[in-house]
mmCIF file of C-alpha atoms and ligand atoms in Angstrom:
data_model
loop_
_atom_site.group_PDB
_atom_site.id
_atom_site.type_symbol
_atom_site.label_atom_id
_atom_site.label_comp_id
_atom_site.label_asym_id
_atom_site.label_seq_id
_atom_site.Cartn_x
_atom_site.Cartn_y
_atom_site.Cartn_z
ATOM 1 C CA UNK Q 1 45.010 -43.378 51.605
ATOM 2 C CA UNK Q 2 45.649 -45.825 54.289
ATOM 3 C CA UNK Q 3 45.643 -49.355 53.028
ATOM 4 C CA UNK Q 4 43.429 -51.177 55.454
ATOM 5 C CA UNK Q 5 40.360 -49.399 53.188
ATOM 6 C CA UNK Q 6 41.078 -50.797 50.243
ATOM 7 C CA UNK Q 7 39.271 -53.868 49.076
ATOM 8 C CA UNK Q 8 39.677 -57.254 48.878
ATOM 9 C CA UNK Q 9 39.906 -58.565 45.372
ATOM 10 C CA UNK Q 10 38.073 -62.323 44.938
ATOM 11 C CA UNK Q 11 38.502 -63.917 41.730
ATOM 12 C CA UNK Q 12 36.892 -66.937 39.742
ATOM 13 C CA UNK Q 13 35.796 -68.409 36.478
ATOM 14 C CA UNK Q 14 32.494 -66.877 36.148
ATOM 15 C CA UNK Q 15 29.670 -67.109 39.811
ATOM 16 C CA UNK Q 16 31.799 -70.180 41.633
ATOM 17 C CA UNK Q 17 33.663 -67.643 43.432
ATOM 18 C CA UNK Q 18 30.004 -66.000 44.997
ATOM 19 C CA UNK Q 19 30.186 -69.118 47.459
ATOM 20 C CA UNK Q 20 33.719 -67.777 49.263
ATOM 21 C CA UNK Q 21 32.543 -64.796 49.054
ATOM 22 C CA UNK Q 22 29.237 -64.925 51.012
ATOM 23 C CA UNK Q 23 31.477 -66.504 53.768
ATOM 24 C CA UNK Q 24 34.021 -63.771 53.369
ATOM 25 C CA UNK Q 25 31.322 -60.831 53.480
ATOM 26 C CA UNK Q 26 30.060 -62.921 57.096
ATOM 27 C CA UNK Q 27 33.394 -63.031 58.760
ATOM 28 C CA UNK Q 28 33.994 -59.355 57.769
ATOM 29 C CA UNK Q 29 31.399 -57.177 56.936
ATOM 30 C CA UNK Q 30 33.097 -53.776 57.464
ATOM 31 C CA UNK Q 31 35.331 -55.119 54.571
ATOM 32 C CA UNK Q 32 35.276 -53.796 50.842
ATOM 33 C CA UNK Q 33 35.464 -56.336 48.108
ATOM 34 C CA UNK Q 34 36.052 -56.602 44.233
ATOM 35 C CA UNK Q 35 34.343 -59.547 42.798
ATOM 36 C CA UNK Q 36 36.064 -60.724 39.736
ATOM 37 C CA UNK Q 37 33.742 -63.090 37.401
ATOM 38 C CA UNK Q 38 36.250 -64.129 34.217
ATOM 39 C CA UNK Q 39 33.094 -65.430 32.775
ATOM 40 C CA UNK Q 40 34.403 -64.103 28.993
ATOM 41 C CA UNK Q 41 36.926 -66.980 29.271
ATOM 42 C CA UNK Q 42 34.736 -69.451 31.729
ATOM 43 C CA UNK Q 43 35.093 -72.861 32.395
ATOM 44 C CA UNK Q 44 38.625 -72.594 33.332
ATOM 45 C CA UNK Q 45 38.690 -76.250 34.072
ATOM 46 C CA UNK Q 46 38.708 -77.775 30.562
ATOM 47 C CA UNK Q 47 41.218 -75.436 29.636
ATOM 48 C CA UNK Q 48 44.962 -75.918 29.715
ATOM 49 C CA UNK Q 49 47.286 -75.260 32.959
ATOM 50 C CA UNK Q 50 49.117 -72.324 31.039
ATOM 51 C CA UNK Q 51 46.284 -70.800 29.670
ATOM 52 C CA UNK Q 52 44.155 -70.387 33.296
ATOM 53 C CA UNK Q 53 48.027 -69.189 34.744
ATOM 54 C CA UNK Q 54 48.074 -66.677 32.193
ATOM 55 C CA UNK Q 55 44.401 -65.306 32.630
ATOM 56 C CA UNK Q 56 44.938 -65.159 36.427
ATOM 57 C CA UNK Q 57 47.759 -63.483 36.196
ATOM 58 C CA UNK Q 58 46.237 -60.519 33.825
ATOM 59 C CA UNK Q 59 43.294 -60.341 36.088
ATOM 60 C CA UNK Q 60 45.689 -59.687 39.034
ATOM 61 C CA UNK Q 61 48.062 -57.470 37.218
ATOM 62 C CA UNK Q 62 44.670 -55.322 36.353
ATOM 63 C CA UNK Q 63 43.111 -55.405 39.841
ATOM 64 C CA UNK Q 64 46.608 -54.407 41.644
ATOM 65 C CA UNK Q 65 46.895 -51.752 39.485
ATOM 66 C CA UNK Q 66 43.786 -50.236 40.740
ATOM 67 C CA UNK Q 67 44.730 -50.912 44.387
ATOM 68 C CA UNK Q 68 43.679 -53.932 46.547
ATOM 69 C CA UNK Q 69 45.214 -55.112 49.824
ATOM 70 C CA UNK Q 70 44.756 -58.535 48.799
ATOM 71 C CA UNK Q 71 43.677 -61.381 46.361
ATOM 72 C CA UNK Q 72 41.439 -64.599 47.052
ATOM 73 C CA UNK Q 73 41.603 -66.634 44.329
ATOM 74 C CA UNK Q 74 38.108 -68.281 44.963
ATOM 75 C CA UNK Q 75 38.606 -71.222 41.998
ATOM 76 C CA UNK Q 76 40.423 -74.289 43.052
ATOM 77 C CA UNK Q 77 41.260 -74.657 39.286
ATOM 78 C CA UNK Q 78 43.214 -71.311 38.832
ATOM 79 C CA UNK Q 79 44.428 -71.482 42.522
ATOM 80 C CA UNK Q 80 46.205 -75.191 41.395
ATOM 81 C CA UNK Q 81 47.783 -73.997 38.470
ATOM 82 C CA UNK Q 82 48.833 -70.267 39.649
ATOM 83 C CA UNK Q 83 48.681 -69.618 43.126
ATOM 84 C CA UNK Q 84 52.654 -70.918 43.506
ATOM 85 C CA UNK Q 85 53.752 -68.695 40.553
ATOM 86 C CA UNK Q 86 51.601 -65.417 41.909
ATOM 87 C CA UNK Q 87 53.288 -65.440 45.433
ATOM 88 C CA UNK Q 88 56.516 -66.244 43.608
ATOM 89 C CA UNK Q 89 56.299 -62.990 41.321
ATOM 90 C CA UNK Q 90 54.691 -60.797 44.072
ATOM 91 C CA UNK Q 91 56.286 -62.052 47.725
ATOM 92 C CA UNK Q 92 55.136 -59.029 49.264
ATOM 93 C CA UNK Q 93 51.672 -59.624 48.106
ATOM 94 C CA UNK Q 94 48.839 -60.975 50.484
ATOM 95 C CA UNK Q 95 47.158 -63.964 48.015
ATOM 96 C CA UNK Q 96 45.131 -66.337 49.163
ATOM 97 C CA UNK Q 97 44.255 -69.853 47.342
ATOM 98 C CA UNK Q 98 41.392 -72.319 48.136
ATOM 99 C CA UNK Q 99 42.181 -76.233 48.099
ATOM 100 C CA UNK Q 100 39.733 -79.016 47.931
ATOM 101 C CA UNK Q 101 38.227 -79.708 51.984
ATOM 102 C CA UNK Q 102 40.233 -82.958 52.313
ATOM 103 C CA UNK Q 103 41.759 -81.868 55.795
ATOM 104 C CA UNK Q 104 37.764 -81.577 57.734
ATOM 105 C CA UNK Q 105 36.148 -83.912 55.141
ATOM 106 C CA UNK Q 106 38.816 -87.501 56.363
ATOM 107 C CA UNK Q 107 37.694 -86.366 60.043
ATOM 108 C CA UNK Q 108 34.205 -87.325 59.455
ATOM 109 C CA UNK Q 109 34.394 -90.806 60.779
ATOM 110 C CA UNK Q 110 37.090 -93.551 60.928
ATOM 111 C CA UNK Q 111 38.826 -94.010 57.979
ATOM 112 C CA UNK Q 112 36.321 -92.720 55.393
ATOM 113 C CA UNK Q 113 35.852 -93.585 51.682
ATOM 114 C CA UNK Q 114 35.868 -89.875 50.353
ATOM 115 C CA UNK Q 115 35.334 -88.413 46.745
ATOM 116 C CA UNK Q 116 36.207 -85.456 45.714
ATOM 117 C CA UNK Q 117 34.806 -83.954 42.907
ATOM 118 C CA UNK Q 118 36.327 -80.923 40.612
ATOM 119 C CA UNK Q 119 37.458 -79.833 37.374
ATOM 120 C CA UNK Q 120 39.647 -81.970 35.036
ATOM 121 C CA UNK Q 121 42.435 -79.220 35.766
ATOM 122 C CA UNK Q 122 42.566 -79.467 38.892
ATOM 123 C CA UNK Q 123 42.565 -82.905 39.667
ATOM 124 C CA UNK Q 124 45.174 -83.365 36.778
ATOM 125 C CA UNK Q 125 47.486 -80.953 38.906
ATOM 126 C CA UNK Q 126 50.723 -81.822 40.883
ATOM 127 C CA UNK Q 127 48.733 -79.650 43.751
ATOM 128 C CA UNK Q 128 46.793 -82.201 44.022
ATOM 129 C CA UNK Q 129 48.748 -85.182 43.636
ATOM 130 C CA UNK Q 130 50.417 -83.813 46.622
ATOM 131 C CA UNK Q 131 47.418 -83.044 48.745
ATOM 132 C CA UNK Q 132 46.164 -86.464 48.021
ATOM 133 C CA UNK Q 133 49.450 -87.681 49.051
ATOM 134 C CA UNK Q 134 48.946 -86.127 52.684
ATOM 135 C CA UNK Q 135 45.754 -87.835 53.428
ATOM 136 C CA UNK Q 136 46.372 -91.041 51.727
ATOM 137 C CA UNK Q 137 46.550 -92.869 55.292
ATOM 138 C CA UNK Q 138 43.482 -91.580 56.990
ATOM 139 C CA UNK Q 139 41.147 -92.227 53.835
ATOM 140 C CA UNK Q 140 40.023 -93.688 51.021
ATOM 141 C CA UNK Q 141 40.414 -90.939 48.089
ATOM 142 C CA UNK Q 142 38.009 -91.368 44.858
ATOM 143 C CA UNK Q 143 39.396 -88.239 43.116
ATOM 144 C CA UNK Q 144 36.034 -87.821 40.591
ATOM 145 C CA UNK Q 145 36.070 -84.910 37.569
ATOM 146 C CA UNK Q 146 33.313 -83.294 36.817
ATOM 147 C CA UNK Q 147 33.116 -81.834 33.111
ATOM 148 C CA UNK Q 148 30.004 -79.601 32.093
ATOM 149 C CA UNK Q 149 28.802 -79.184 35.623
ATOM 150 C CA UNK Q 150 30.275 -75.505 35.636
ATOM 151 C CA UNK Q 151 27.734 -74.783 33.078
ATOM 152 C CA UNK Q 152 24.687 -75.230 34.787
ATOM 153 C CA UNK Q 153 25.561 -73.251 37.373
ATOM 154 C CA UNK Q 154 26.690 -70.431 35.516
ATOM 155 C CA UNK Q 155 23.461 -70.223 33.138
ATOM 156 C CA UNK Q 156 21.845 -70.259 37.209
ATOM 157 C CA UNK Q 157 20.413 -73.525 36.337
ATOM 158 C CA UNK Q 158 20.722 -74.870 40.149
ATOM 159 C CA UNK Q 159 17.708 -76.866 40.323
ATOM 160 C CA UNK Q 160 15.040 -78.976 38.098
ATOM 161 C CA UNK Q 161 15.276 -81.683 35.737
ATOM 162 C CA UNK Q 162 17.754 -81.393 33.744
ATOM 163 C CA UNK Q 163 20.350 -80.874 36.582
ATOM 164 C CA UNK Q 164 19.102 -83.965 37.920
ATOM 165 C CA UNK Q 165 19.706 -85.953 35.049
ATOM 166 C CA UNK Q 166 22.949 -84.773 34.104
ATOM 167 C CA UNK Q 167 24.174 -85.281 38.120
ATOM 168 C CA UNK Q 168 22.444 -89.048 38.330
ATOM 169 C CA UNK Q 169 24.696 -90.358 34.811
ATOM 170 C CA UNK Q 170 27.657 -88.509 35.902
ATOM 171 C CA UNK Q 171 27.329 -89.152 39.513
ATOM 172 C CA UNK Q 172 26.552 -92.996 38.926
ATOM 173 C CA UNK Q 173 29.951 -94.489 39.527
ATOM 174 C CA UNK Q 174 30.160 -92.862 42.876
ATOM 175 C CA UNK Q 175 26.831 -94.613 43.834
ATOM 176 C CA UNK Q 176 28.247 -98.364 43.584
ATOM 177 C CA UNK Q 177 30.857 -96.712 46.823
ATOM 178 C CA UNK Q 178 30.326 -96.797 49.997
ATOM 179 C CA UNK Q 179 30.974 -93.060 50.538
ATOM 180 C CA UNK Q 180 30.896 -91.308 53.988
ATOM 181 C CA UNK Q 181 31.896 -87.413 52.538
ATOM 182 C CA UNK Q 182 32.086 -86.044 49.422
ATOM 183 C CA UNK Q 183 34.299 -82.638 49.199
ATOM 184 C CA UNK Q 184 32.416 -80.348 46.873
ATOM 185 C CA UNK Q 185 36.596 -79.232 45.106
ATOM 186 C CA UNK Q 186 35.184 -76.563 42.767
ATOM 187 C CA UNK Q 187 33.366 -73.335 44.017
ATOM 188 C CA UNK Q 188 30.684 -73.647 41.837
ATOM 189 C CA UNK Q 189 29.511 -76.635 43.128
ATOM 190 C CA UNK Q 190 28.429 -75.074 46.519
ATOM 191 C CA UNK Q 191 25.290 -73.896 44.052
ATOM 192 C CA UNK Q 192 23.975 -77.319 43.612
ATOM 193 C CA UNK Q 193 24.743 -78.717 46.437
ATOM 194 C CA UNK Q 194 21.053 -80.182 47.436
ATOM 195 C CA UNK Q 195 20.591 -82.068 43.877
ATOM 196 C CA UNK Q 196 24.159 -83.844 44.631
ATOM 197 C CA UNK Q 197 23.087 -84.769 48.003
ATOM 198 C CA UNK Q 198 19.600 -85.812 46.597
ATOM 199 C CA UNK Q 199 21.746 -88.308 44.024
ATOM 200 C CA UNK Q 200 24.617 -89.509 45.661
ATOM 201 C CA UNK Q 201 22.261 -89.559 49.182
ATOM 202 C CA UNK Q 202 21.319 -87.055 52.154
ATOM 203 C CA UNK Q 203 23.153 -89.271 54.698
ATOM 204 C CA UNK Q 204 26.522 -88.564 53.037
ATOM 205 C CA UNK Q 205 28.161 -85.364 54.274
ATOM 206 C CA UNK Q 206 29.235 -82.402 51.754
ATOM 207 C CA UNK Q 207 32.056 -80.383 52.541
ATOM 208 C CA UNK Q 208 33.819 -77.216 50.602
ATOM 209 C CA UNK Q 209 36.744 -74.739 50.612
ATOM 210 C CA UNK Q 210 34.824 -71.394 51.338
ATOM 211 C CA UNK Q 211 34.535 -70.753 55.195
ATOM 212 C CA UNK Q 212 38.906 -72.446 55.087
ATOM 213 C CA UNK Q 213 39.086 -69.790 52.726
ATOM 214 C CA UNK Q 214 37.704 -66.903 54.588
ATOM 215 C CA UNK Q 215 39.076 -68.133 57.713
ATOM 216 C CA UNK Q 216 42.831 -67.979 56.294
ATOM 217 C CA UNK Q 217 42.272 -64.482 54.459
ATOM 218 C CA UNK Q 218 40.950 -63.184 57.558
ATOM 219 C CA UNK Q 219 44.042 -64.643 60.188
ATOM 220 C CA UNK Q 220 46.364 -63.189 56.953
ATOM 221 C CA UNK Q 221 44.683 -59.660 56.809
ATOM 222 C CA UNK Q 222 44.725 -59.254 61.139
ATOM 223 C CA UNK Q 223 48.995 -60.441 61.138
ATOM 224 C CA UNK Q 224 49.303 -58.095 58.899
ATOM 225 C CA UNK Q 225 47.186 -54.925 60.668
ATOM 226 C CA UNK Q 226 45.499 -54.644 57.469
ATOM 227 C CA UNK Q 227 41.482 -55.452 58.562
ATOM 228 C CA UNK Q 228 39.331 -52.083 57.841
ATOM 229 C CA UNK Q 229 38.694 -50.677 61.511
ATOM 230 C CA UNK Q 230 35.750 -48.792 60.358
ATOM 231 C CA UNK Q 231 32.163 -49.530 61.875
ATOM 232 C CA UNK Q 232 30.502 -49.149 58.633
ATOM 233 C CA UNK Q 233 29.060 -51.631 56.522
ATOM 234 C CA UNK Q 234 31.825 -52.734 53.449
ATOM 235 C CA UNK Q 235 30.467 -52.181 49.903
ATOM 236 C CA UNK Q 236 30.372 -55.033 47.236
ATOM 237 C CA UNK Q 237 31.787 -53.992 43.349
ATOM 238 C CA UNK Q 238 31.477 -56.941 40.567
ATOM 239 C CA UNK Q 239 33.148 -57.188 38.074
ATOM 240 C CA UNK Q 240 32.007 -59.330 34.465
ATOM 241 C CA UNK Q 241 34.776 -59.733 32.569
ATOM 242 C CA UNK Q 242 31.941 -60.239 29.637
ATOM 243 C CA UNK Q 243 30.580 -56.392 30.042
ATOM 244 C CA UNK Q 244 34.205 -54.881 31.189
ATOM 245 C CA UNK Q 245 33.494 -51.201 31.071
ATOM 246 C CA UNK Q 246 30.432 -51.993 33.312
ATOM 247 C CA UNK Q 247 30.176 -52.209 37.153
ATOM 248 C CA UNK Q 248 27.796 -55.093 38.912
ATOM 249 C CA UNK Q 249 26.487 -56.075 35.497
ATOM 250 C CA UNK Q 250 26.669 -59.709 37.117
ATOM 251 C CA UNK Q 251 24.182 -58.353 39.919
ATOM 252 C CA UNK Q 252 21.062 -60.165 38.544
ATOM 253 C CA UNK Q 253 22.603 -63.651 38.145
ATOM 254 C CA UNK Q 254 24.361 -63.134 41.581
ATOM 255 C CA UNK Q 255 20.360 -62.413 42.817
ATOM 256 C CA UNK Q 256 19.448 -66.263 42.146
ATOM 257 C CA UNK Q 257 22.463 -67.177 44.269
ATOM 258 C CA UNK Q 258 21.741 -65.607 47.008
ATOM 259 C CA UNK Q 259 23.564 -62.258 46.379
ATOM 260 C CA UNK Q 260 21.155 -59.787 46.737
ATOM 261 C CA UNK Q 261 22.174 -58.446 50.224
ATOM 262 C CA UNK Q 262 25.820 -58.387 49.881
ATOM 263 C CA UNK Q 263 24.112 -55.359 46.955
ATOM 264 C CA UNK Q 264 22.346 -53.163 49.381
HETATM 265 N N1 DGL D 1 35.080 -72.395 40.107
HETATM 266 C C1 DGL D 1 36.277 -72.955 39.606
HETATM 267 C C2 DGL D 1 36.922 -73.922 40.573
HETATM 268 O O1 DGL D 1 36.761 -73.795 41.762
HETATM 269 C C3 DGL D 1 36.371 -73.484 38.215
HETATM 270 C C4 DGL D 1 35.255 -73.507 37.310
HETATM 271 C C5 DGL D 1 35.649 -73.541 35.847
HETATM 272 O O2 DGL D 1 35.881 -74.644 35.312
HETATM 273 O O3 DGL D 1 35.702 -72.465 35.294
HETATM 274 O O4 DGL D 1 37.655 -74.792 40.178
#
């Protein structure tokens, strides 16, 4: 079998991941993927650093087994703790991380106040001491954790009153700044991106990881004469880790996101 056919394996916590890989389907449709939901073990980001490097390193172990030509971890929170550690082990391999969207988001206008929001995990990360670090003279940096948030989205509650609430306490803080971007650092937020707007204001602009994301995996995949040169439309397989022996049991919660035609 020639290698450019098999898929590309994109991993998260639970339905974050969905938001890379709408972008990834759009760049490259003739592609095959593997989603990977670890929603058994979800939210990764109130967990400790070895625990998420462990789990993402048995979900890749599994997936490689059954053949991929490469891996997009789609969770800034696994990606900060294990992405180093996966290339380290596997330096042949083609793995691709996502990083919080400071590099487009401290463009936005002259010297911006910027927060970025993500898991406690990630933010508590040497990654992203050091990606703070680079920015650190074009911007003002609120680096802003957001515990429970995960949740809603992965019950699919992306809207209503309840969201609201919850945003406009934990949001609060960040409404006494003066902020000009916020970078949405964890893939599930993406999902809920109108109620932050609506609380934290529509003037100031959102920006994420996933089109980066899809951009890089695509540049790695064409050095590497690995894109599938078919003309046919790629196929979609999730994966729950909650209902393992079952394929696209997530398909009905990926529906409400938007998911539906990356099915048919
Ligand atoms: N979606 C993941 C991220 O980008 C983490 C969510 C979780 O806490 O499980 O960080």
């Amino acid at each position: 079998m020639t290698k450019n056919i098999l898929p590309i394996a994109v991993f998260d916590s639970g339905v974050g991941g969905v938001s890379v890989l709408m972008e990834l389907v759009n760049m490259m449709p003739h592609e095959n993927f593997i989603y990977f939901g670890d929603t058994a073990n979800a939210p990764y980001g109130i967990k400790s650093a070895c625990c998420v490097r462990e789990l993402t390193f048995s979900v890749y172990e599994k997936l490689k087994a059954g053949g991929i030509k490469a891996f997009v971890i789609a969770c800034n929170t696994a990606t900060s703790v294990a992405v180093a550690a996966l290339r380290e082990k596997y330096p042949e391999d083609i793995i691709i991380g996502i990083e919080p969207a400071l590099k487009p988001a401290v463009k936005c206008c002259e010297r911006p106040t910027v927060a970025v929001l993500a898991t406690p995990l990630t933010l508590k990360e040497e990654k992203f001491s050091l990606l703070l670090q680079r920015f650190e003279d074009d911007a003002r940096v609120i680096p802003f954790a957001c515990p429970g948030l995960v949740e809603f989205v992965e019950r699919g509650e992306v809207e209503g009153e309840r969201l609201h609430a919850f945003l406009d306490e934990l949001l609060a803080p960040l409404k006494k700044e003066e902020l000009d971007a916020v970078v949405l650092g964890c893939t599930h937020y993406p999902f809920v991106k109108s109620e932050i707007s609506s609380v934290i204001g529509e003037n100031v602009q959102i920006f994420d990881g996933s089109v980066g994301t899809a951009l890089n995996t695509r540049r790695r995949l064409e050095e590497n004469n690995l894109l599938n040169d078919t003309n046919e439309k790629g196929r979609v397989i999730f994966i729950d880790s909650s209902y393992p022996n079952e394929e696209n049991t997530s398909k009905s919660m990926l529906v409400k996101f938007g998911g539906e035609y990356l099915c048919s």
